[in-house]
DNA sequence: TATTTTTGCTTAAACGTTTAAGCAAATATA
DNA sequence: TATATTTGCTTAAACGTTTAAGCAAAAATA
């Protein structure tokens, strides 16, 4: 049981060279002879040498850790983004620390403190729904480490951002519904103070206007987009004097809640009311009817977030031209908007 | 822009005392006067001092990081366990690093190396389906840091384990189906080499025997328990000369696949065939019909795993009495086993 | 051959903490 | 009053690396 870990000094002793030489040999420094390098690597392997990450991080000032903050890991979108971030960063020798905010501003602040305390080299984050106060994010910036936001996070912080074109996606959804013959299209949106949700609302409104459909105030409601709130807001829409014949909901979970309610009320989806979600969570293809939704290219978002981070750390501090990457999303048509009759 | 971080030396300089005194003051050492402590803490706050975690970890040999390995974070079970681990450990000043194996043995080995490289103080893991070779887990043990397994991981490694009583759960499921009047009960189980799945199979077989039901080889199949394989194995069962009137499936995703197939074939669930899953994933209550399943108390599992870790680090190396905690699971009855007619 | 450059290492300091050892002053005990 | 104990600090080493500076020997150049 080899509890005492082997260090570069142990290797140095075996070969009768200095620890510095060993360190350099392991990093393929050009000033070390091929012969010495080979010997060092051989002995390192023999002694099962594992570099002490803490020591090198302390000395070099780089922890080779990247913090990731997401509202939750259980959603497929976020776990897919995380997986792709991880793949890209691992190749470059970085490891990631994942934290969840559970949509709580307070937890998010804690997470940021935790990550800074852990001396991460950068943070990739998607903000909690609650988050309005950005002072903790300013704190990250003031530490001088890269901050990359994705999905929830477009704002005035002046940092890199990767997301999808929410405005166009909304527009596309409304046009899709119109092509199915829908005449009164409602929108259960997220909170306006979050820019992505605001953009979805703008896209919805502009499309409605362009095609001269009714854009009554009652047809546009804001929601926390949880499953429960989806039910609730759907109920409100049904209670209207003139209920909609289509509902576009800015989140799949809320769309699911709405769908459950409609089924309970024996309202046929899509023939009575068409339903469209957002996010393309796996369950959208599992429920009955399957739910039309928007695929957000989580793989690309993750990869791009990681690549943006890597660019940032490689870059000299000056000449920081901001990355703002907006991807086109994809409409996945499923049963909940496949109306049989067309008008 | 205060890029230079303040260290204990800076605090020491302000107060004209030694860095050591500052360190001790911050740790409430009894040999430091109350007056000095107060002064140190005041200055620390003024200078916005953030302890350098790497330095203290290097010196003390404790990183205050715990590695967590799960097959994936997207399943509700694992993300709930993680969340509870995090809550318990955060209170004790530990942070967690989450890694996913994606059910791949190779990725799992990489994760272990990564975590050891990051100098974690312990590892809490649930093994990938593929994992049979335990040498990487032996590696953790040989490093002398605590290893706690949960859910997937009961085995002969001789480490702490937290899980549910799979045998009893299976038994309970079969009895439940019998009480509904089912006479030919099939089981789509996981791979036998994973102990939890083997236990579920044993529970199923013993219950079938106890109640003198048919226990033909054809009624018991092994599966990877993915959604797709669930469909496939269900298809095989339907193709039997004498198909079952109930199917108990050792994983919810596979149960969902089976359900989809049954619906496509216009076989009524539960009246033609009863269906029961395992894991109580959220979608089990969202699909039509809702799926009866087993709730595994992910909250408790997470908490207990974390607590077990804390006990281990506090404990002197000797006198290690092994923790093997087996929780009772809970049957959540839903529509997929609510047969209207009883025989 | 004399000088410069390159090669291949070594020495020593540094990263920011923690902690064992030590010591003077203050306080308690005999 | 003399001795022992406690208090409140300091000094210095250590954790395992990295890296700037330096230096002798070998190789290249003049």
XYZ file of C-alpha atoms (C1' of nucleotides) in Angstrom, chain A residues 54 58 117 119, chain B residues 23 27 49 51-64, chain C residues 16-19, chain D residues 14-15:
27
model
C -2.585 21.571 -6.422
C -0.526 27.120 -6.940
C -12.845 30.007 -3.823
C -9.729 29.081 -7.941
C -3.720 32.468 9.608
C -9.002 29.843 12.123
C -9.614 38.766 1.389
C -8.419 32.474 1.068
C -6.361 30.712 -1.563
C -7.827 27.313 -1.567
C -4.994 25.775 -3.530
C -2.369 26.890 -1.081
C -4.214 25.643 1.948
C -5.044 22.401 0.200
C -1.432 21.914 -0.755
C -0.173 22.588 2.715
C -2.819 20.689 4.637
C -3.058 17.829 2.177
C -6.835 18.249 2.068
C -8.465 19.664 -1.039
C -11.957 19.890 0.463
C -0.095 31.264 -0.262
C -0.958 28.642 3.135
C -0.344 25.781 7.669
C 2.029 24.327 11.632
C 7.059 22.663 4.609
C 3.487 21.163 0.869
